[in-house]
Structures are given as C-alpha cells and as structure tokens.
Short mmCIF file of C-alpha atoms and ligand atoms in Angstrom, two decimals:
data_model
loop_
_atom_site.label_atom_id
_atom_site.label_comp_id
_atom_site.label_asym_id
_atom_site.label_seq_id
_atom_site.Cartn_x
_atom_site.Cartn_y
_atom_site.Cartn_z
CA UNK A 21 52.28 -34.31 -28.64
CA UNK A 22 54.39 -31.32 -28.85
CA UNK A 23 54.57 -28.76 -26.21
CA UNK A 24 52.46 -26.43 -28.19
CA UNK A 25 49.83 -29.06 -28.95
CA UNK A 26 49.58 -29.73 -25.05
CA UNK A 27 49.43 -26.11 -24.31
CA UNK A 28 46.60 -25.52 -26.93
CA UNK A 29 44.90 -28.68 -25.75
CA UNK A 30 44.96 -27.61 -22.01
CA UNK A 31 43.52 -24.27 -22.86
CA UNK A 32 40.44 -25.98 -24.56
CA UNK A 33 39.93 -28.10 -21.66
CA UNK A 34 40.37 -25.29 -19.27
CA UNK A 35 37.83 -23.25 -21.26
CA UNK A 36 35.35 -26.03 -21.15
CA UNK A 37 35.77 -26.21 -17.49
CA UNK A 38 35.22 -22.39 -17.17
CA UNK A 39 32.19 -22.46 -19.24
CA UNK A 40 30.70 -25.51 -17.36
CA UNK A 41 31.23 -23.71 -14.01
CA UNK A 42 29.54 -20.50 -15.17
CA UNK A 43 26.26 -22.74 -15.76
CA UNK A 44 26.96 -24.69 -12.57
CA UNK A 45 26.90 -21.33 -10.78
CA UNK A 46 23.75 -20.24 -12.31
CA UNK A 47 21.96 -22.61 -10.12
CA UNK A 48 23.30 -23.36 -6.81
CA UNK A 49 21.96 -26.31 -5.18
CA UNK A 50 19.73 -25.19 -2.37
CA UNK A 51 17.56 -27.11 0.03
CA UNK A 52 16.14 -23.86 1.52
CA UNK A 53 15.75 -21.59 -1.47
CA UNK A 54 12.67 -20.82 -3.41
CA UNK A 55 10.02 -23.57 -3.66
CA UNK A 56 8.09 -22.04 -6.56
CA UNK A 57 8.94 -20.30 -9.92
CA UNK A 58 6.74 -17.50 -10.84
CA UNK A 59 3.45 -16.39 -9.01
CA UNK A 60 1.37 -18.28 -6.63
CA UNK A 61 -1.92 -18.73 -8.42
CA UNK A 62 -4.47 -20.23 -5.80
CA UNK A 63 -7.75 -18.65 -4.76
CA UNK A 64 -6.31 -16.86 -1.72
CA UNK A 65 -3.60 -15.35 -3.63
CA UNK A 66 -5.68 -14.09 -6.16
CA UNK A 67 -7.88 -12.50 -3.61
CA UNK A 68 -4.64 -10.86 -2.22
CA UNK A 69 -3.74 -9.70 -5.58
CA UNK A 70 -7.33 -7.93 -6.24
CA UNK A 71 -7.16 -6.00 -2.84
CA UNK A 72 -5.48 -2.94 -4.05
CA UNK A 73 -5.83 -0.94 -1.09
CA UNK A 74 -4.77 -1.92 2.56
CA UNK A 75 -4.40 -0.59 5.94
CA UNK A 76 -1.48 -0.94 8.30
CA UNK A 77 -1.86 -0.21 12.02
CA UNK A 78 1.06 0.22 14.48
CA UNK A 79 -0.18 0.15 18.08
CA UNK A 80 1.63 -0.57 21.16
CA UNK A 81 3.62 0.92 24.20
CA UNK A 82 5.41 3.47 21.87
CA UNK A 83 1.80 5.09 21.22
CA UNK A 84 1.92 6.37 24.88
CA UNK A 85 5.11 8.51 24.19
CA UNK A 86 4.16 9.62 20.92
CA UNK A 87 7.89 10.24 19.87
CA UNK A 88 8.53 12.39 22.94
CA UNK A 89 10.22 12.10 26.36
CA UNK A 90 10.91 14.60 28.95
CA UNK A 91 9.59 17.49 26.69
CA UNK A 92 12.12 16.35 23.89
CA UNK A 93 11.28 15.10 20.65
CA UNK A 94 12.94 11.92 19.21
CA UNK A 95 14.08 12.38 15.75
CA UNK A 96 13.84 8.79 14.67
CA UNK A 97 10.64 6.67 14.09
CA UNK A 98 8.41 7.01 17.05
CA UNK A 99 8.07 3.00 17.44
CA UNK A 100 11.92 3.05 17.76
CA UNK A 101 11.96 5.32 20.76
CA UNK A 102 13.11 2.58 23.12
CA UNK A 103 16.71 2.78 21.32
CA UNK A 104 16.97 6.50 22.04
CA UNK A 105 19.81 7.13 24.52
CA UNK A 106 17.82 9.86 26.16
CA UNK A 107 15.14 7.68 27.34
CA UNK A 108 16.07 5.22 30.10
CA UNK A 109 15.20 1.63 29.20
CA UNK A 110 13.58 1.07 32.49
CA UNK A 111 11.14 3.74 31.72
CA UNK A 112 10.15 2.19 28.50
CA UNK A 113 9.97 -1.11 30.02
CA UNK A 114 7.60 0.17 32.67
CA UNK A 115 5.11 1.73 30.26
CA UNK A 116 2.89 -1.35 30.04
CA UNK A 117 1.81 -0.40 33.56
CA UNK A 118 -0.06 2.83 31.84
CA UNK A 119 -1.23 1.06 28.81
CA UNK A 120 -4.97 1.52 28.81
CA UNK A 121 -6.67 2.13 25.49
CA UNK A 122 -10.02 2.86 27.14
CA UNK A 123 -11.56 4.35 24.12
CA UNK A 124 -10.60 1.59 21.86
CA UNK A 125 -13.53 0.57 19.78
CA UNK A 126 -12.96 -2.08 17.26
CA UNK A 127 -16.24 -1.59 15.43
CA UNK A 128 -15.39 2.07 14.99
CA UNK A 129 -11.89 1.02 13.60
CA UNK A 130 -13.49 -1.28 11.22
CA UNK A 131 -16.14 1.12 10.03
CA UNK A 132 -13.34 3.78 9.27
CA UNK A 133 -11.53 1.30 7.27
CA UNK A 134 -14.53 0.19 5.45
CA UNK A 135 -15.58 3.81 4.66
CA UNK A 136 -11.90 4.30 3.34
CA UNK A 137 -12.25 1.35 1.20
CA UNK A 138 -9.60 -0.99 2.46
CA UNK A 139 -9.89 -4.70 1.67
CA UNK A 140 -7.20 -5.87 4.29
CA UNK A 141 -5.62 -4.79 7.45
CA UNK A 142 -2.30 -5.68 8.84
CA UNK A 143 -1.93 -5.04 12.66
CA UNK A 144 0.96 -5.15 14.97
CA UNK A 145 0.44 -8.00 17.40
CA UNK A 146 4.15 -7.56 18.50
CA UNK A 147 6.60 -4.91 17.56
CA UNK A 148 10.42 -5.10 18.25
CA UNK A 149 9.74 -4.22 21.99
CA UNK A 150 8.25 -7.69 22.50
CA UNK A 151 5.09 -6.33 23.93
CA UNK A 152 2.00 -8.57 22.89
CA UNK A 153 -1.32 -7.16 22.19
CA UNK A 154 -2.90 -10.39 22.63
CA UNK A 155 -2.89 -12.59 25.85
CA UNK A 156 -0.17 -14.81 24.63
CA UNK A 157 0.40 -17.82 27.29
CA UNK A 158 3.93 -17.87 26.16
CA UNK A 159 5.07 -14.40 27.43
CA UNK A 160 4.93 -12.34 30.58
CA UNK A 161 4.85 -9.00 28.56
CA UNK A 162 1.24 -8.70 27.31
CA UNK A 163 -1.84 -6.82 27.39
CA UNK A 164 -3.11 -8.73 30.26
CA UNK A 165 -0.64 -7.27 32.57
CA UNK A 166 -1.77 -3.78 31.75
CA UNK A 167 -4.55 -1.85 33.27
CA UNK A 168 -6.67 -2.53 30.06
CA UNK A 169 -6.21 -6.43 30.76
CA UNK A 170 -8.17 -7.45 27.81
CA UNK A 171 -7.21 -8.95 24.47
CA UNK A 172 -7.07 -6.37 21.54
CA UNK A 173 -6.51 -8.80 18.76
CA UNK A 174 -9.49 -11.03 18.96
CA UNK A 175 -12.12 -8.03 19.05
CA UNK A 176 -10.32 -6.35 15.97
CA UNK A 177 -10.33 -9.46 13.90
CA UNK A 178 -13.92 -10.03 14.58
CA UNK A 179 -14.97 -6.40 13.82
CA UNK A 180 -12.93 -6.08 10.64
CA UNK A 181 -14.21 -9.48 9.21
CA UNK A 182 -17.75 -8.34 10.11
CA UNK A 183 -17.02 -5.65 7.60
CA UNK A 184 -15.75 -7.84 5.09
CA UNK A 185 -12.17 -6.95 5.63
CA UNK A 186 -9.35 -9.53 5.78
CA UNK A 187 -6.96 -9.45 8.72
CA UNK A 188 -3.09 -9.95 8.51
CA UNK A 189 -0.97 -10.11 11.60
CA UNK A 190 2.31 -8.17 11.83
CA UNK A 191 4.93 -10.12 13.90
CA UNK A 192 8.38 -8.94 14.66
CA UNK A 193 11.04 -11.57 14.93
CA UNK A 194 13.46 -8.96 16.45
CA UNK A 195 12.59 -8.90 20.26
CA UNK A 196 14.12 -6.42 22.67
CA UNK A 197 12.17 -7.98 25.52
CA UNK A 198 13.11 -11.59 25.35
CA UNK A 199 16.25 -12.62 27.14
CA UNK A 200 16.83 -15.45 24.46
CA UNK A 201 16.74 -13.32 21.38
CA UNK A 202 20.23 -12.63 19.87
CA UNK A 203 21.30 -10.45 16.87
CA UNK A 204 23.99 -12.97 16.05
CA UNK A 205 24.98 -16.58 17.31
CA UNK A 206 28.77 -16.40 18.36
CA UNK A 207 28.91 -18.67 21.31
CA UNK A 208 27.35 -22.01 22.51
CA UNK A 209 25.47 -19.97 24.83
CA UNK A 210 23.92 -17.90 22.04
CA UNK A 211 22.90 -21.09 20.27
CA UNK A 212 21.26 -22.58 23.21
CA UNK A 213 19.41 -19.34 24.03
CA UNK A 214 18.36 -18.63 20.36
CA UNK A 215 17.15 -22.34 20.13
CA UNK A 216 14.86 -21.40 23.01
CA UNK A 217 13.64 -18.23 21.21
CA UNK A 218 12.82 -20.34 18.26
CA UNK A 219 10.56 -22.40 20.19
CA UNK A 220 8.99 -19.32 21.68
CA UNK A 221 8.27 -17.84 18.20
CA UNK A 222 6.89 -21.13 16.82
CA UNK A 223 4.61 -21.38 19.81
CA UNK A 224 3.43 -17.81 19.54
CA UNK A 225 2.77 -18.00 15.81
CA UNK A 226 0.79 -21.41 16.42
CA UNK A 227 -1.11 -19.56 19.11
CA UNK A 228 -1.93 -16.67 16.79
CA UNK A 229 -3.35 -18.85 14.02
CA UNK A 230 -5.13 -20.97 16.28
CA UNK A 231 -6.82 -18.29 18.47
CA UNK A 232 -7.56 -16.05 15.27
CA UNK A 233 -8.34 -18.78 12.87
CA UNK A 234 -9.63 -16.25 10.13
CA UNK A 235 -6.27 -14.73 9.86
CA UNK A 236 -5.40 -14.61 6.23
CA UNK A 237 -1.56 -14.13 6.43
CA UNK A 238 1.41 -13.10 8.53
CA UNK A 239 3.40 -9.94 7.86
CA UNK A 240 7.01 -10.33 9.19
CA UNK A 241 9.41 -7.87 10.29
CA UNK A 242 12.86 -7.72 12.19
CA UNK A 243 14.27 -10.60 10.19
CA UNK A 244 17.45 -8.88 9.09
CA UNK A 245 19.80 -10.05 11.75
CA UNK A 246 22.62 -12.49 11.38
CA UNK A 247 20.88 -14.93 14.01
CA UNK A 248 17.88 -15.26 11.78
CA UNK A 249 19.96 -15.41 8.65
CA UNK A 250 21.97 -18.32 10.04
CA UNK A 251 18.96 -20.20 10.62
CA UNK A 252 17.61 -20.67 6.96
CA UNK A 253 16.86 -24.31 7.41
CA UNK A 254 14.68 -23.33 10.46
CA UNK A 255 12.96 -20.46 8.84
CA UNK A 256 11.99 -22.59 5.94
CA UNK A 257 10.60 -25.41 8.12
CA UNK A 258 8.82 -23.04 10.12
CA UNK A 259 7.12 -21.45 7.16
CA UNK A 260 5.99 -24.95 5.74
CA UNK A 261 4.73 -25.86 9.15
CA UNK A 262 2.68 -22.41 9.49
CA UNK A 263 1.23 -23.05 5.90
CA UNK A 264 0.15 -26.66 6.83
CA UNK A 265 -1.41 -25.61 9.95
CA UNK A 266 -3.33 -22.81 8.16
CA UNK A 267 -3.93 -23.59 4.58
CA UNK A 268 -3.95 -20.74 2.31
CA UNK A 269 -1.90 -18.64 4.56
CA UNK A 270 0.12 -15.74 2.91
CA UNK A 271 3.72 -14.93 4.00
CA UNK A 272 5.70 -12.30 2.31
CA UNK A 273 9.49 -12.43 1.33
CA UNK A 274 10.51 -10.73 4.58
CA UNK A 275 10.26 -14.05 6.42
CA UNK A 276 13.01 -16.41 5.65
CA UNK A 277 16.33 -16.90 4.58
CA UNK A 278 17.91 -19.55 2.32
CA UNK A 279 20.88 -22.05 3.07
CA UNK A 280 23.45 -19.16 2.58
CA UNK A 281 21.69 -16.74 4.56
CA UNK A 282 20.21 -14.78 1.62
CA UNK A 283 16.85 -12.95 2.07
CA UNK A 284 13.87 -12.04 -0.15
CA UNK A 285 15.67 -13.48 -3.28
CA UNK A 286 17.44 -16.90 -2.87
CA UNK A 287 20.98 -17.36 -3.89
CA UNK A 288 19.81 -18.09 -7.45
CA UNK A 289 17.50 -14.81 -7.48
CA UNK A 290 14.23 -16.65 -6.87
CA UNK A 291 11.70 -14.75 -4.72
CA UNK A 292 11.12 -16.67 -1.70
CA UNK A 293 7.61 -16.01 -0.16
CA UNK A 294 4.22 -15.34 -1.63
CA UNK A 295 4.98 -11.91 -2.65
CA UNK A 296 7.86 -9.35 -2.64
CA UNK A 297 7.94 -7.42 0.75
CA UNK A 298 10.99 -5.28 0.10
CA UNK A 299 9.31 -1.95 -0.49
CA UNK A 300 9.12 -0.23 2.89
CA UNK A 301 7.58 3.17 1.50
CA UNK A 302 9.20 2.62 -1.77
CA UNK A 303 7.38 2.13 -5.00
CA UNK A 304 9.17 0.62 -8.01
CA UNK A 305 9.74 2.83 -10.95
CA UNK A 306 8.25 0.57 -13.62
CA UNK A 307 7.00 -2.85 -14.18
CA UNK A 308 10.39 -4.22 -14.98
CA UNK A 309 11.55 -3.36 -11.45
CA UNK A 310 8.78 -5.85 -10.24
CA UNK A 311 10.36 -8.80 -11.75
CA UNK A 312 6.59 -9.66 -12.45
CA UNK A 313 6.19 -10.66 -8.92
CA UNK A 314 3.46 -9.80 -6.52
CA UNK A 315 4.32 -7.10 -4.00
CA UNK A 316 3.02 -4.66 -1.57
CA UNK A 317 4.15 -1.28 -0.50
CA UNK A 318 3.57 -0.05 3.06
CA UNK A 319 3.50 3.68 3.36
CA UNK A 320 3.35 6.28 6.17
CA UNK A 321 1.66 9.60 6.13
CA UNK A 322 4.98 11.34 7.20
CA UNK A 323 8.51 10.73 5.96
CA UNK A 324 9.21 8.09 8.66
CA UNK A 325 7.70 6.75 11.76
CA UNK A 326 4.99 4.05 12.02
CA UNK A 327 3.67 4.59 15.58
CA UNK A 328 1.78 7.70 16.96
CA UNK A 329 3.86 11.01 16.81
CA UNK A 330 2.69 13.97 18.82
CA UNK A 331 4.44 16.28 16.27
CA UNK A 332 4.53 15.63 12.79
CA UNK A 333 8.15 16.13 11.41
CA UNK A 334 8.62 17.05 7.93
CA UNK A 335 6.33 16.52 5.04
CA UNK A 336 2.80 15.11 5.62
CA UNK A 337 1.30 13.55 2.28
CA UNK A 338 -1.88 15.03 1.14
CA UNK A 339 -4.85 12.59 0.21
CA UNK A 340 -4.13 13.34 -3.66
CA UNK A 341 -0.61 12.31 -3.17
CA UNK A 342 -1.63 9.10 -1.51
CA UNK A 343 -4.02 8.40 -4.14
CA UNK A 344 -1.38 8.96 -6.68
CA UNK A 345 0.88 6.41 -4.74
CA UNK A 346 -2.29 3.89 -4.58
CA UNK A 347 -2.64 4.08 -8.31
CA UNK A 348 0.70 3.79 -9.13
CA UNK A 349 1.12 0.79 -6.92
CA UNK A 350 -1.98 -0.83 -8.58
CA UNK A 351 -0.97 0.02 -12.04
CA UNK A 352 2.20 -1.91 -11.32
CA UNK A 353 0.33 -4.95 -9.98
CA UNK A 354 1.16 -4.22 -6.34
CA UNK A 355 -1.00 -3.37 -3.28
CA UNK A 356 -0.87 -0.04 -1.43
CA UNK A 357 -1.15 -0.35 2.34
CA UNK A 358 -1.39 2.87 4.37
CA UNK A 359 -0.15 3.14 7.87
CA UNK A 360 -2.18 4.56 10.87
CA UNK A 361 -0.69 5.08 14.28
CA UNK A 362 -3.62 5.37 16.81
CA UNK A 363 -3.11 7.41 20.11
CA UNK A 364 -2.72 5.64 23.27
CA UNK A 365 -6.29 6.06 24.37
CA UNK A 366 -7.22 3.88 21.15
CA UNK A 367 -8.58 6.70 19.07
CA UNK A 368 -7.20 7.95 15.75
CA UNK A 369 -5.68 11.55 15.38
CA UNK A 370 -8.07 13.79 13.37
CA UNK A 371 -5.56 14.01 10.35
CA UNK A 372 -5.76 10.31 9.82
CA UNK A 373 -9.57 10.31 10.27
CA UNK A 374 -9.93 13.00 7.78
CA UNK A 375 -7.55 11.37 5.17
CA UNK A 376 -9.30 8.12 5.57
CA UNK A 377 -12.53 9.68 4.90
CA UNK A 378 -11.29 11.69 1.66
CA UNK A 379 -9.59 8.46 0.24
CA UNK A 380 -12.96 6.75 0.89
CA UNK A 381 -14.86 9.48 -0.90
CA UNK A 382 -12.46 9.07 -3.69
CA UNK A 383 -12.76 5.06 -3.72
CA UNK A 384 -16.55 5.14 -3.72
CA UNK A 385 -16.50 6.72 -7.06
CA UNK A 386 -13.46 5.28 -8.66
CA UNK A 387 -12.57 1.93 -6.81
CA UNK A 388 -13.59 -0.07 -10.13
CA UNK A 389 -10.09 1.22 -11.42
CA UNK A 390 -8.44 -0.29 -8.12
CA UNK A 391 -10.20 -3.61 -6.99
CA UNK A 392 -9.34 -6.65 -9.11
CA UNK A 393 -7.51 -4.85 -11.64
CA UNK A 394 -3.91 -5.36 -13.01
CA UNK A 395 -0.97 -4.02 -14.91
CA UNK A 396 -2.20 -3.00 -18.46
CA UNK A 397 1.00 -3.85 -20.14
CA UNK A 398 1.08 -0.19 -21.55
CA UNK A 399 3.89 2.09 -20.93
CA UNK A 400 3.75 4.86 -18.47
CA UNK A 401 1.92 7.83 -20.22
CA UNK A 402 1.91 11.61 -19.39
CA UNK A 403 -1.58 11.78 -18.08
CA UNK A 404 -1.17 9.32 -15.21
CA UNK A 405 -1.58 5.63 -14.74
CA UNK A 406 -3.60 2.82 -16.18
CA UNK A 407 -5.25 -0.32 -14.66
CA UNK A 408 -7.16 -3.08 -16.61
CA UNK A 409 -9.92 -5.53 -15.44
CA UNK A 410 -9.11 -9.25 -15.02
CA UNK A 411 -10.98 -10.02 -18.31
CA UNK A 412 -9.22 -7.36 -20.15
CA UNK A 413 -12.49 -5.65 -21.27
CA UNK A 414 -12.47 -2.48 -19.19
CA UNK A 415 -9.33 -0.36 -18.90
CA UNK A 416 -9.05 2.70 -16.49
CA UNK A 417 -7.04 5.62 -17.16
CA UNK A 418 -6.45 7.50 -13.65
CA UNK A 419 -5.91 11.09 -14.75
CA UNK A 420 -3.53 13.11 -12.68
CA UNK A 421 -2.03 15.55 -15.28
CA UNK A 422 -4.35 17.02 -17.82
CA UNK A 423 -3.02 18.48 -20.96
CA UNK A 424 -4.16 22.18 -21.80
CA UNK A 425 -5.46 20.86 -25.02
CA UNK A 426 -7.97 18.71 -23.31
CA UNK A 427 -7.04 15.74 -25.58
CA UNK A 428 -5.78 12.67 -23.68
CA UNK A 429 -3.22 10.85 -25.74
CA UNK A 430 -3.33 7.17 -25.15
CA UNK A 431 -1.34 4.33 -26.35
CA UNK A 432 -2.75 0.90 -26.01
CA UNK A 433 -1.25 -2.24 -27.16
CA UNK A 434 -1.22 -2.97 -30.88
CA UNK A 435 -4.20 -5.43 -30.74
CA UNK A 436 -6.48 -3.47 -28.56
CA UNK A 437 -9.12 -1.17 -29.81
CA UNK A 438 -10.99 1.31 -27.57
CA UNK A 439 -14.76 1.03 -28.38
CA UNK A 440 -15.89 3.73 -26.03
CA UNK A 441 -14.58 6.09 -23.42
CA UNK A 442 -16.42 7.66 -20.61
CA UNK A 443 -16.07 9.20 -17.33
CA UNK A 444 -16.32 6.42 -14.67
CA UNK A 445 -18.98 8.71 -12.99
CA UNK A 446 -21.19 8.36 -16.12
CA UNK A 447 -20.73 5.75 -18.48
CA UNK A 448 -23.74 6.57 -20.51
CA UNK A 449 -22.02 9.45 -21.87
CA UNK A 450 -19.25 8.77 -24.43
CA UNK A 451 -16.32 11.08 -24.88
CA UNK A 452 -15.11 11.72 -28.49
CA UNK A 453 -12.20 9.38 -29.66
CA UNK A 454 -9.94 10.11 -32.45
CA UNK A 455 -7.43 7.58 -33.95
CA UNK A 456 -4.35 9.33 -34.86
CA UNK A 457 -0.97 8.43 -36.36
CA UNK A 458 1.14 5.68 -34.85
CA UNK A 459 -1.83 3.89 -33.28
CA UNK A 460 -2.36 6.67 -30.64
CA UNK A 461 -6.08 7.66 -29.58
CA UNK A 462 -7.02 11.07 -28.45
CA UNK A 463 -9.68 11.23 -25.96
CA UNK A 464 -11.21 14.57 -25.40
CA UNK A 465 -12.44 15.76 -22.08
CA UNK A 466 -13.89 19.17 -21.28
CA UNK A 467 -11.41 21.80 -20.66
CA UNK A 468 -12.20 22.74 -17.12
CA UNK A 469 -10.46 22.74 -13.70
CA UNK A 470 -10.29 19.17 -12.38
CA UNK A 471 -9.92 19.34 -8.51
CA UNK A 472 -9.15 15.66 -7.86
CA UNK A 473 -7.67 12.72 -10.04
CA UNK A 474 -10.45 11.28 -12.07
CA UNK A 475 -10.89 8.12 -13.85
CA UNK A 476 -11.91 7.30 -17.65
CA UNK A 477 -13.13 3.96 -18.29
CA UNK A 478 -12.35 2.48 -21.74
CA UNK A 479 -14.14 -0.46 -23.35
CA UNK A 480 -11.38 -2.50 -24.88
CA UNK A 481 -11.96 -4.76 -27.82
CA UNK A 482 -9.04 -7.31 -28.72
CA UNK A 483 -8.59 -7.00 -32.53
CA UNK A 484 -6.63 -9.47 -34.61
CA UNK A 485 -5.33 -6.79 -36.90
CA UNK A 486 -2.83 -4.43 -35.76
CA UNK A 487 -3.82 -0.65 -36.31
CA UNK A 488 -2.08 1.13 -39.31
CA UNK A 489 1.20 2.38 -38.50
CA UNK A 490 1.41 0.74 -35.10
CA UNK A 491 3.18 -2.40 -36.16
CA UNK A 492 6.28 -0.99 -37.47
CA UNK A 493 8.62 1.86 -36.85
CA UNK A 494 10.15 2.52 -40.17
CA UNK A 495 13.24 4.56 -40.59
CA UNK A 496 13.08 6.59 -43.75
O1 EAT B 9 9.53 0.11 12.78
C1 EAT B 9 9.40 -0.18 11.50
C2 EAT B 9 8.01 -0.53 11.10
O2 EAT B 9 7.28 -1.32 11.86
C3 EAT B 9 8.26 -0.95 9.66
C4 EAT B 9 6.84 -1.74 9.00
N1 EAT B 9 9.18 -1.85 9.92
C5 EAT B 9 10.01 -1.34 11.04
C6 EAT B 9 11.34 -1.29 10.68
N2 EAT B 9 12.53 -1.41 11.46
C7 EAT B 9 13.60 -1.06 10.90
C8 EAT B 9 14.83 -1.16 11.16
C9 EAT B 9 15.93 -0.70 10.34
C10 EAT B 9 15.31 -0.10 8.92
C11 EAT B 9 14.07 0.00 8.70
C12 EAT B 9 13.01 -0.55 9.61
N3 EAT B 9 11.80 -0.55 9.75
#
C-alpha cells in the first residue's frame, strides 16, 4: 500500500471510530440512572396528575422569629435566618424551648385547605435546621422537647385525610443540626460520619412511613450538596427501599443522584424520580419545556421566603395572579402548589386566610377546568389558557384577556370540532360559535366588564375530516 492509501484508509477507520464513539456517548452505561422511560402510569401517579392544586406548609422554629431578630429584618428567606451572621447560632438553636403552637388546630387547617380546593398538602416534617415536627426516636431535636410536647404530623395527616386531602411529607437531607451531616466528603472521618448520617436518614424515613401509613409521597429538599451527589448508589437503593416499604409512594426528581452525581436528569438526560421537581417558583414557558414529564411548581405568596415572615418584603401576589399561575401550570400538565407559612402560635396570617378563601370561591365555580384535566395540545392563545378532560370531550378556556370585540378566537387541533360553547356557570345557555378561515372559531361573549378570570366549557367532537383551510398552509 502506498503512503497515500494508508493515510486515506487510516482516516476512514478513524472516522468510523469517531462515529461509533458519538453513539457510545449517547448512552452512558449507568447502574443508578433513570429506571423508567416516559411517565409513570399506575393508579397513584394518575391520581397525583389529577390533583391540579396543592398546598405547601412551612412550619418550624423559624416561624417564631418571622424573619426578624433584635428589631432587624433579615433580607433572605425567613426559614434560612439561622444562616444570618447577625443572629447568634445558639439563639436559634435554643428556639425550641419556646416552640409552643397552642392554637394549632389541625381540623381548622384541613378545613381551610378543603375550602380552598386543594387535593394534596406537603408539610415540612424537618427543614434544614434539623428540627423534627414529629416525635422521632432517632433525634434529640424534636417537638417532644418543646413546651408543646405533642406530635403535630399525626394529627395533621388525620385531619387532612378526613377531608379527603392526600398528605406528602417534606424532608430536608441538608441538616444543620446533625453532627454527622457533611456538605462534602473529603476525609475518612467525613465518610464515617456521613455513613452514620445515611443510617439516620433511612431510619427517620422508615419511621415517617410507618407511623403515618397514609402518606402518599415524600418531597425532598437539600439534596444538592456534594456529599449527597457522591452517594448516587445509596440514594438509588434508598429510593427503591422506600418504594418497596410503601407501594405507590411518589418521590420527585430532587431526591437522588446517578452514578456520576447528576441530579434530576441522569447522565443520559432521562428524568430520575416520578415527576420533575425542578421548578421552585418557576413555571415552564411552554409545553416543550416540560419535556412531556409530570411536574409540579411550588409557589410562595411573596417573592422569596417560605416560613412565616412578619413583614412582607417586595411584591405580594394577588389572588388573580395566583389563579393565573395555577391555570398556566395545569394547562401545561403540571400541579400548582401554593405555600403557607403559619405563625408560631399555629394560626395562619389573615392575608393567607383571605387568599385561600378567594381561591376556594373561584375553585368552587371553575374546578372542572382544573381537576383531572390535562394539556390540550393547542398552542398558547391570546385569551388565556386551555385544559381538556381526560376523555377529551370537554375543553376549558380559562379567560384572562378578553378582546374588546367580545369574540374569543380559538384554535383547536385540526380533527377537533366544537359542538357547543357555554359559560361553565351555565351550560344550558350556548354561546354563539362561528367558524372562520384557517380553522379558527369565534366564540362570542357579552361585552361587559369581567372582574375575575372565567371559564368557557367547550364540547369537543373528534372529527375524521380536517376543517377546510386548516390542513394546509399554502403559499401563493
Ligand atoms: O427553604 C427553601 C424552601 O424550603 C424551598 C421549598 N426549598 C428550600 C430551599 N433551600 C435553598 C437553598 C438554595 C437555593 C434555593 C433553596 N430553596
């Protein structure tokens, strides 16, 4: 062979090698990556998917301070106040001696949630400070050491379940109290201590699921540190253990790491966990951004801060804004979970009580558009958001922006006809529908001032034929 032939041949071999290598990189061999492709489809997960609206509760020692110390206001999130350099750590760590939510009435909490229309609640059993709201036998830093003495989680689970609301337990892996917790594992000592911490976590989680057997899922937090990321194998085996212990259990993507320490999505880009839990106060812009996964969005009334804050800093979301966020989430196949930060006496601040009531009043009329509905597959349209029933027979237009013409321009899928349109408040009265060019429908509503977002229900018929003009986009 001439030198030239050898060179060309080598290049050929090299190029095959490169191509093969690209494919090999597409799928990294993982023992602790995603164990499922696509959505989880069992009954429990379908129930989760149908919730639409949830409640989050942040309650703990930080609720006593309410974001203030010594007359000064902490600018960070109130449940993070322990990390404020103006607050001596021993002051925070002694707060448990005053923790006494004497006005805590689990039935009242559950009644408020029920009235608001929430289908599930997530409650902090142990936030980053390590303080446990249940009498854990594995910790010396629990509610039994406080003047209150009694368990809060058990009565809460019971009261919410009595109202038909599912309970999820929030649990932080990050733990400022445990001597064994580490943010990284650098030495042999670190790894010995963290090994003890892992046993502690497993014991506590087992205890929670055993003591509160109606728990539907665990909402994990504080899993972003290197110590946890270096323990992908452990996180995977713990998740599998918890699911065997508690069949149907739902755990989001914030829990574990893969072999290489990747979180949420494994090193091959596949979602780990039962739903994407990445959106803290963030809502994806469009359906593509959800990657067709289940997801939830946890939201605060304020701009930041989850625990009780005496002073509201910055913008405070109005009920209509929250309803818009709720409908946007549901229209993109996600659940919307609104956070509450009760005061240390165990009661809710008036603003939260009032907002819960207003959301509940709206839900009483419009919840058919929220519960057990899903993404319509339509593009986002100017008037607001849309959802569709599971069977695809009813679609809901949740209207936020009404055109001055009073004609709401709707674009369905090509094979969907609208048989009937009516206000959800009165489905006996049909609103006029006109078919216009390019498959649009104009639905006429009275030209008046609408004070709240409202819902139009559509009866959808799947047609075989495409509507004239809709099937093609001719350029002339
Ligand atoms: O304290 C918040 C709250 O519990 C929320 C659901 N998650 C916690 C949290 N800790 C963070 C640390 C860094 C960045 C964002 C955080 N959110």
